[in-house]
Short mmCIF file of C-alpha atoms in Angstrom, two decimals:
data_model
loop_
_atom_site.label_atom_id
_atom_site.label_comp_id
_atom_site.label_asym_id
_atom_site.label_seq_id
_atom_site.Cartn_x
_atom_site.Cartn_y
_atom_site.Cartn_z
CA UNK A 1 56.20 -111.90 -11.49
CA UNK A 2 54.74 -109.89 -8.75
CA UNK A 3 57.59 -110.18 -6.40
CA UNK A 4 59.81 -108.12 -8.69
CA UNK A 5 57.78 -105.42 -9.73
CA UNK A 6 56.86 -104.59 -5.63
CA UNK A 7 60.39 -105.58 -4.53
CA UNK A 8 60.66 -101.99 -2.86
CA UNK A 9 57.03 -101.72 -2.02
CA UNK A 10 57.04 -100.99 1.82
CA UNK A 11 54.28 -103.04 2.57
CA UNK A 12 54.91 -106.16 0.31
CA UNK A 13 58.31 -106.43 2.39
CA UNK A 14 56.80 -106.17 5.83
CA UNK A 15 54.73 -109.07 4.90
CA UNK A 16 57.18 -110.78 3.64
CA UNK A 17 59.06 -110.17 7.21
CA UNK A 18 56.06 -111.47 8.62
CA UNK A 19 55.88 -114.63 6.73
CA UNK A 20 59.43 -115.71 7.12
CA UNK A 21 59.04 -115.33 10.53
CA UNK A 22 56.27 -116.89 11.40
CA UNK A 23 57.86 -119.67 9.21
CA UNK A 24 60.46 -119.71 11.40
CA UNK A 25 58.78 -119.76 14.38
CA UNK A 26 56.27 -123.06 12.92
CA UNK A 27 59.81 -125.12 12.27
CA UNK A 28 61.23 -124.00 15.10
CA UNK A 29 58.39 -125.48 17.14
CA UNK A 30 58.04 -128.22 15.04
CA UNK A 31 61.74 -128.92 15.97
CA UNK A 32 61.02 -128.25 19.51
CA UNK A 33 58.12 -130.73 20.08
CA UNK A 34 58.83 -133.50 17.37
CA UNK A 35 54.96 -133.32 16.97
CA UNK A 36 52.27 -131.89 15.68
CA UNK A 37 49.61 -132.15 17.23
CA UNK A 38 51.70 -130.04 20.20
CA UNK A 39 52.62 -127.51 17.24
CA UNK A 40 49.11 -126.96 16.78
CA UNK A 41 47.96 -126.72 20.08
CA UNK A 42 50.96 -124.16 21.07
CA UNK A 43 50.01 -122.18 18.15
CA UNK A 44 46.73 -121.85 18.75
CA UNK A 45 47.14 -120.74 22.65
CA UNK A 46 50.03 -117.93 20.91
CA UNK A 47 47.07 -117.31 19.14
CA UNK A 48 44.71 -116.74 21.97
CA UNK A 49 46.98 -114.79 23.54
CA UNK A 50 47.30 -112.15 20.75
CA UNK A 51 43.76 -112.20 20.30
CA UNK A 52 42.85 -110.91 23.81
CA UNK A 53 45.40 -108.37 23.55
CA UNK A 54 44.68 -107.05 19.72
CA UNK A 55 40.95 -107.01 20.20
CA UNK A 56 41.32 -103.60 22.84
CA UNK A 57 43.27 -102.30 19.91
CA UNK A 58 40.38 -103.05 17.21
CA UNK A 59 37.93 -101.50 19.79
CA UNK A 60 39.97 -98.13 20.15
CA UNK A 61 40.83 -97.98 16.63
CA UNK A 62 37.01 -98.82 15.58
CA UNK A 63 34.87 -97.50 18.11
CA UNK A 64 32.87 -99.96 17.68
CA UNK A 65 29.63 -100.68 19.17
CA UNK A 66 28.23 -104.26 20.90
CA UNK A 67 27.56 -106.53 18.25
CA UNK A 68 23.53 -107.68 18.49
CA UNK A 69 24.07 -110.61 16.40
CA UNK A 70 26.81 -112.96 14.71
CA UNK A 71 26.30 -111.49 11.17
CA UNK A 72 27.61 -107.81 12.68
CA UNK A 73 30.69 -110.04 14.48
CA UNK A 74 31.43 -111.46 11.29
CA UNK A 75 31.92 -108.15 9.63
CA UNK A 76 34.02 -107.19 12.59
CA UNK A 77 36.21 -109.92 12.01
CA UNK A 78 36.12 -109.16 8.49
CA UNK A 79 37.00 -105.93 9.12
CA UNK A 80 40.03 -106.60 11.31
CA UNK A 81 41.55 -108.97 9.24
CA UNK A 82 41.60 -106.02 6.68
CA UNK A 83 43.30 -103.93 9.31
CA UNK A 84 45.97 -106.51 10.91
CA UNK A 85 46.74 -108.46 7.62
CA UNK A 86 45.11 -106.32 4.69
CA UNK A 87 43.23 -109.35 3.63
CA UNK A 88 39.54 -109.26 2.94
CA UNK A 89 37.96 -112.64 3.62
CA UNK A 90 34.35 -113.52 2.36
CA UNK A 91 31.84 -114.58 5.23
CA UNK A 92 29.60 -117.13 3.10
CA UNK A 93 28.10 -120.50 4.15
CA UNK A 94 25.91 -119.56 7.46
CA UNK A 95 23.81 -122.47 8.97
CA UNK A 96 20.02 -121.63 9.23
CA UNK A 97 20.38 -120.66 12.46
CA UNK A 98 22.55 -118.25 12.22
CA UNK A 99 24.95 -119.19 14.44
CA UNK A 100 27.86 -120.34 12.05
CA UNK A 101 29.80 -119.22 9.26
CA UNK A 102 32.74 -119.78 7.41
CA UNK A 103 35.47 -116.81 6.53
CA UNK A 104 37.07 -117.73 3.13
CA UNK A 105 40.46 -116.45 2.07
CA UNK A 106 41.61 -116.43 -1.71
CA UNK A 107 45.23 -115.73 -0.02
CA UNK A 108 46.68 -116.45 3.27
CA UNK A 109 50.10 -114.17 3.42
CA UNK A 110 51.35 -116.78 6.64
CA UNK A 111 51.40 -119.15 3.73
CA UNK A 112 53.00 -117.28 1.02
CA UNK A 113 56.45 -119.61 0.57
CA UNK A 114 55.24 -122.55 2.29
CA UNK A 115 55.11 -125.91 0.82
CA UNK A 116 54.12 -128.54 3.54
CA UNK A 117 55.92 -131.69 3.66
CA UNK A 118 54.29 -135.24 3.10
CA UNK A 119 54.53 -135.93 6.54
CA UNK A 120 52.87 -133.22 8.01
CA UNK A 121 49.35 -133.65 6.76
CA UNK A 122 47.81 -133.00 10.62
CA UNK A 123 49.82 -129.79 11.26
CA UNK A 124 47.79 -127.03 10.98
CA UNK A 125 50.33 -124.14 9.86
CA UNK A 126 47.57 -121.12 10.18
CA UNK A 127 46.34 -122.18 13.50
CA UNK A 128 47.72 -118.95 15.23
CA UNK A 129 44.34 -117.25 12.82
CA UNK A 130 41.64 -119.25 14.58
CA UNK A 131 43.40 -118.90 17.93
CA UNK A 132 43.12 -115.24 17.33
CA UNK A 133 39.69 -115.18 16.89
CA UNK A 134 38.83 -117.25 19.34
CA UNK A 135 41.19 -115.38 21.94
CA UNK A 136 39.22 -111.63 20.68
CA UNK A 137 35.27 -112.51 20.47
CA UNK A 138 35.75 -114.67 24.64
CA UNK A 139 36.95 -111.02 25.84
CA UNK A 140 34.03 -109.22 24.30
CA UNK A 141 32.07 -112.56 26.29
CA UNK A 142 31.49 -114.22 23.04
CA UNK A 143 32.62 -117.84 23.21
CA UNK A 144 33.19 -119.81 19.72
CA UNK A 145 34.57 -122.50 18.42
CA UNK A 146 36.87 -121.72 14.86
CA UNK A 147 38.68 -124.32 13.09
CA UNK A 148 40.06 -125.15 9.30
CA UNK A 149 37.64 -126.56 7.08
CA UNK A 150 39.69 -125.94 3.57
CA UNK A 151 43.24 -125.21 3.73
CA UNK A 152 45.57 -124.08 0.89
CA UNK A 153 48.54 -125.60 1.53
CA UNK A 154 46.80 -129.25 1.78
CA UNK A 155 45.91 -128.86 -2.09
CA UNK A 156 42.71 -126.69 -1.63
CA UNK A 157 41.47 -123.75 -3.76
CA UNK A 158 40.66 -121.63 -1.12
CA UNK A 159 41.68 -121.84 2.74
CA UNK A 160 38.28 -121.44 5.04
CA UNK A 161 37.78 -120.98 8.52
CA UNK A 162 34.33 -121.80 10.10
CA UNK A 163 33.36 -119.97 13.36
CA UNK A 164 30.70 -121.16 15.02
CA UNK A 165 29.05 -119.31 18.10
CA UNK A 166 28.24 -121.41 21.59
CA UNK A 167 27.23 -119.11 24.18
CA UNK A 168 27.57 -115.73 25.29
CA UNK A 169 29.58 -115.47 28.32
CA UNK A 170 27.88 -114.05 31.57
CA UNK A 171 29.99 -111.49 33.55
CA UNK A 172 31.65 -112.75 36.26
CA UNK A 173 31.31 -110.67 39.43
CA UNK A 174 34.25 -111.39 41.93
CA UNK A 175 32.26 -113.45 45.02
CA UNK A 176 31.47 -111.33 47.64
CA UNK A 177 30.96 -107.86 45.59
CA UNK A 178 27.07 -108.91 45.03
CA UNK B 1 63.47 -125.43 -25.89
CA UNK B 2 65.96 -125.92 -23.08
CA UNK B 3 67.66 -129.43 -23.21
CA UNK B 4 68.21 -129.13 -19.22
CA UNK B 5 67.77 -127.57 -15.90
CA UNK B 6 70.42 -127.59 -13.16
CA UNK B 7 71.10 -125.88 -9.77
CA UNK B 8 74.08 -126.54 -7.92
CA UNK B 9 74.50 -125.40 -4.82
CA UNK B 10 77.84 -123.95 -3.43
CA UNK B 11 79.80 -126.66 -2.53
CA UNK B 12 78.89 -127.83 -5.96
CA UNK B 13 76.48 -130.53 -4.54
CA UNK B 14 73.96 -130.69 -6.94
CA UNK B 15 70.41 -129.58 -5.22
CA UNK B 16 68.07 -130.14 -8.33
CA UNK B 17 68.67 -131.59 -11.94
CA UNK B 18 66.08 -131.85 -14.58
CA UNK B 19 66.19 -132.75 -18.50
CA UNK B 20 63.27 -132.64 -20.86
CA UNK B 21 64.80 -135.80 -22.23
CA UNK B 22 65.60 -138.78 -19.99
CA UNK B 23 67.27 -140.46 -22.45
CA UNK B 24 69.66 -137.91 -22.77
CA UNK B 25 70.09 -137.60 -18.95
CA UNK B 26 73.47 -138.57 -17.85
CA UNK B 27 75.02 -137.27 -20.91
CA UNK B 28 73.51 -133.82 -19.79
CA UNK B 29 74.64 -134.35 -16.48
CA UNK B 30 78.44 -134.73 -17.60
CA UNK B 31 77.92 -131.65 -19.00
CA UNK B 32 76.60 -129.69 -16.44
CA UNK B 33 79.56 -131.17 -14.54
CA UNK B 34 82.45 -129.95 -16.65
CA UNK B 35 80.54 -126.52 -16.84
CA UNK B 36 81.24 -126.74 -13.33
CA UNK B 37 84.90 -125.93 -13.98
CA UNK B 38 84.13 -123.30 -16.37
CA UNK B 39 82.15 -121.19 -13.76
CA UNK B 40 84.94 -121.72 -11.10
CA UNK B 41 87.29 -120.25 -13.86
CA UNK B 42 85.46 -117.29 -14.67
CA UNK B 43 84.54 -116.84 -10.91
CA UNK B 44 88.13 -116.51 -10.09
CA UNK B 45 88.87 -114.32 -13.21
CA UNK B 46 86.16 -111.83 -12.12
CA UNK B 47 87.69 -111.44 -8.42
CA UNK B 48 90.55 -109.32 -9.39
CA UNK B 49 88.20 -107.02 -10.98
CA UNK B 50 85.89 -104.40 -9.27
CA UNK B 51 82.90 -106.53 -7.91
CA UNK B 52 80.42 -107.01 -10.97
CA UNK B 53 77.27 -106.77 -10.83
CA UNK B 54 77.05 -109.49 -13.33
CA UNK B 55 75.54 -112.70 -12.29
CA UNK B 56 75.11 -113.99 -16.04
CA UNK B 57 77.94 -115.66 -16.92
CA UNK B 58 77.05 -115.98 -20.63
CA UNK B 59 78.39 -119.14 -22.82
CA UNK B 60 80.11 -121.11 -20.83
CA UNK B 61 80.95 -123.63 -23.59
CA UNK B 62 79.75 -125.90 -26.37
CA UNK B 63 79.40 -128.83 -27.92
CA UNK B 64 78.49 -130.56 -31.28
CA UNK B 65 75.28 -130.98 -29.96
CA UNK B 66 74.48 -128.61 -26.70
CA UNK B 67 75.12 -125.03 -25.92
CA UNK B 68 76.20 -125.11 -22.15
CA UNK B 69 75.10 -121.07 -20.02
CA UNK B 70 75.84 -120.16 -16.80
CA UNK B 71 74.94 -117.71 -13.58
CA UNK B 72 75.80 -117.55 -10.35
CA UNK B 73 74.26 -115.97 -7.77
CA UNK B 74 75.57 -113.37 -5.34
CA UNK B 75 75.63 -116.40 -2.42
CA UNK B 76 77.70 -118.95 -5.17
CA UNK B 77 74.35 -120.78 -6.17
CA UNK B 78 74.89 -121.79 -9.18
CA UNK B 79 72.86 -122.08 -12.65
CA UNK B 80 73.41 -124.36 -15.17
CA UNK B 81 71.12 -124.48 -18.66
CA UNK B 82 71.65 -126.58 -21.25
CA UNK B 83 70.34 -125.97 -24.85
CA UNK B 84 70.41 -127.74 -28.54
CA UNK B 85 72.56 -125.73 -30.41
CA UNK B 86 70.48 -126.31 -33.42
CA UNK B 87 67.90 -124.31 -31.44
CA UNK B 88 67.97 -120.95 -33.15
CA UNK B 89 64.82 -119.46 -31.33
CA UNK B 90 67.08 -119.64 -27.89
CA UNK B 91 69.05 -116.24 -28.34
CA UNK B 92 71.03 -114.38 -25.57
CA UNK B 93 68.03 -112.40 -24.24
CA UNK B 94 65.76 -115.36 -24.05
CA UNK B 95 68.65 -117.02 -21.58
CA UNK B 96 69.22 -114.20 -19.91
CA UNK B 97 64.90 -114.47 -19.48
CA UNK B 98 65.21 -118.40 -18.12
CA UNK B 99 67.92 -117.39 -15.96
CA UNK B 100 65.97 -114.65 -13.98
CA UNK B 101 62.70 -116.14 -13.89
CA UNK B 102 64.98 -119.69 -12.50
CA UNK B 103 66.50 -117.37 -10.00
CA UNK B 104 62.78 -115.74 -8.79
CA UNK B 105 61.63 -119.16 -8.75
CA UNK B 106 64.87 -120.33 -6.48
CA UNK B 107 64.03 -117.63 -4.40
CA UNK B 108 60.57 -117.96 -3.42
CA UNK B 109 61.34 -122.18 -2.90
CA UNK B 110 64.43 -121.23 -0.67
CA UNK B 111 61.56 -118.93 1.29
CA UNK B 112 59.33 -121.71 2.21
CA UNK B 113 60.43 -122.65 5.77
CA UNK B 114 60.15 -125.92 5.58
CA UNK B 115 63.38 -126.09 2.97
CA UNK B 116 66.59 -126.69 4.81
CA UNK B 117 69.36 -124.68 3.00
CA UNK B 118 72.10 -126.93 1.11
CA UNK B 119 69.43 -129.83 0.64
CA UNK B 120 68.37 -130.81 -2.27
CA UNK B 121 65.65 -129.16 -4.20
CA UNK B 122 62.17 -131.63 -3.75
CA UNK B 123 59.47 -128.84 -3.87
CA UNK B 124 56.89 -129.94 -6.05
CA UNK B 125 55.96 -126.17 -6.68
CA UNK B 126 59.48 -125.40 -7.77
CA UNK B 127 59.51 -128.36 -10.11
CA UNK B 128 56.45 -127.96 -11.74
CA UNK B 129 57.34 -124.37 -12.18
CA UNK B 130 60.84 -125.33 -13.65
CA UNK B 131 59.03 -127.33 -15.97
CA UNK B 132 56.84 -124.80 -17.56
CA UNK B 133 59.77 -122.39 -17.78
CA UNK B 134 61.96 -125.63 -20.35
CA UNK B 135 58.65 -125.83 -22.29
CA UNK B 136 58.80 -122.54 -22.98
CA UNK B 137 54.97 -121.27 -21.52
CA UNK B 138 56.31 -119.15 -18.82
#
């Protein structure tokens, strides 16, 4: 087993840390709003939140330039999910147009120990990921929509999120500074 | 291979109980039972001692039919395996195996955050690993 071979592994155990607390945090909610639709909702906007605030981080650490189209924003968010979670999703499944895509991940380490109960089918335990994204590409005045189409934990092989673009986002100038 | 699968939690309220025979089933639960009283004595015996680092108990006793082992872990969770004592392939390093990959397996389903300590044990993930472990593919 992998758990016992890594057991002093650094990393492994900050992601472990990670996992039981974000556990803890999903129950705890959970517990908190007796539903979960709310737990979803909540987790997404936690989501958001982090999102605006880790995407000036991505941009310092990357120096990266404006993305012309959605297939360099996809490797972007490739690329940070390698450098916030050390995960490597796949981008696969883009419509024609070019405007949607799906990010696939083999592993999800939020989901590591977690076995959903029967009676949570509608909770959507990772929704703190597509908040995140959603939250990052409106401050670079990209605005998406990102939701679950596969999800590991409801019996899945592989958990995907789809992204799909809906309009850039015009700078706002403050009225009156024309 | 193993006869049956117990963990008792530690108030001794049993949290998960499996046999590979259900015929057999309360019979292997009286056992598991009276082991009960076996680890208690052997908990208590190793107190006055230096802490070991021991959590395999070994034997704990047996029977005509049924070879009863024990471990404990460090927070009083307790393991109970029962075995046919005709089994010869079952020798003291292939228990000492079960135990540790039980206790791995105990510890990832106590992880999941949707467990509530001191329940019982439903997880279908822990079962179905359980299961592999008795039939002897893990």
């Amino acid at each position: 087993m992998s758990r016992q071979a890594s057991r002093l592994d650094a990393k492994k155990v900050n992601s472990e840390f990670l996992t039981l607390t974000y556990g803890a945090l999903v129950t705890q909610m959970l517990r908190d709003f007796e539903n979960a639709e709310d737990v979803n909702k909540q987790l997404e906007r936690i989501g958001y939140n982090m999102g605006m605030r880790l995407i000036e981080d991505f941009l310092a650490r990357t120096s990266a330039p404006r993305c012309l189209e959605m297939r360099e924003t996809a490797d972007r968010i490739q690329q940070a999910f390698r450098i916030y979670l050390n995960i490597q999703p796949t981008i696969s499944n883009w419509s024609p147009a070019s405007d949607e895509f799906s990010l696939v991940f083999d592993s999800n380490p939020l989901t590591e120990f977690v076995e959903l109960p029967p009676d949570l089918t509608n909770l959507r335990y990772s929704a703190i990921l597509s908040g995140c994204i959603r939250g990052a590409l409106e401050m670079v005045q990209l605005e998406v929509q990102c939701w679950f189409v596969q999800d590991q934990l409801k019996g899945d092989n592989v958990t995907e999120l789809r992204v799909k673009f809906v309009r850039r986002l015009e700078e706002v100038i403050p009225a009156g500074e024309d | 291979m193993a006869f049956c699968i117990a963990v008792i939690g530690k108030d001794n309220a049993p949290l998960y109980l499996t046999t590979s025979d259900m015929e057999q089933e309360l019979e292997l639960q009286y056992h598991v039972n009276a082991a009960l009283d076996v680890v208690e004595e052997k908990c208590l015996i190793g107190k006055g001692a230096p802490e070991s680092k021991e959590l395999y108990l070994g034997l704990l006793y047996s029977t005509e039919n049924h070879k009863i082992y024990g471990f404990v872990t460090n927070t009083r969770v307790k393991f109970i395996v029962v075995i046919d004592s005709s089994n010869v392939a079952l020798r003291e390093n292939e228990v000492r195996a079960i135990f540790r990959n039980l206790h791995l397996l105990y510890t990832d389903a106590i992880c999941n955050p949707f467990y509530i300590p001191g329940e019982s044990l439903t997880s279908k993930k822990f079962d179905r690993a359980v299961q592999k472990l008795m039939s002897g593919t893990a």
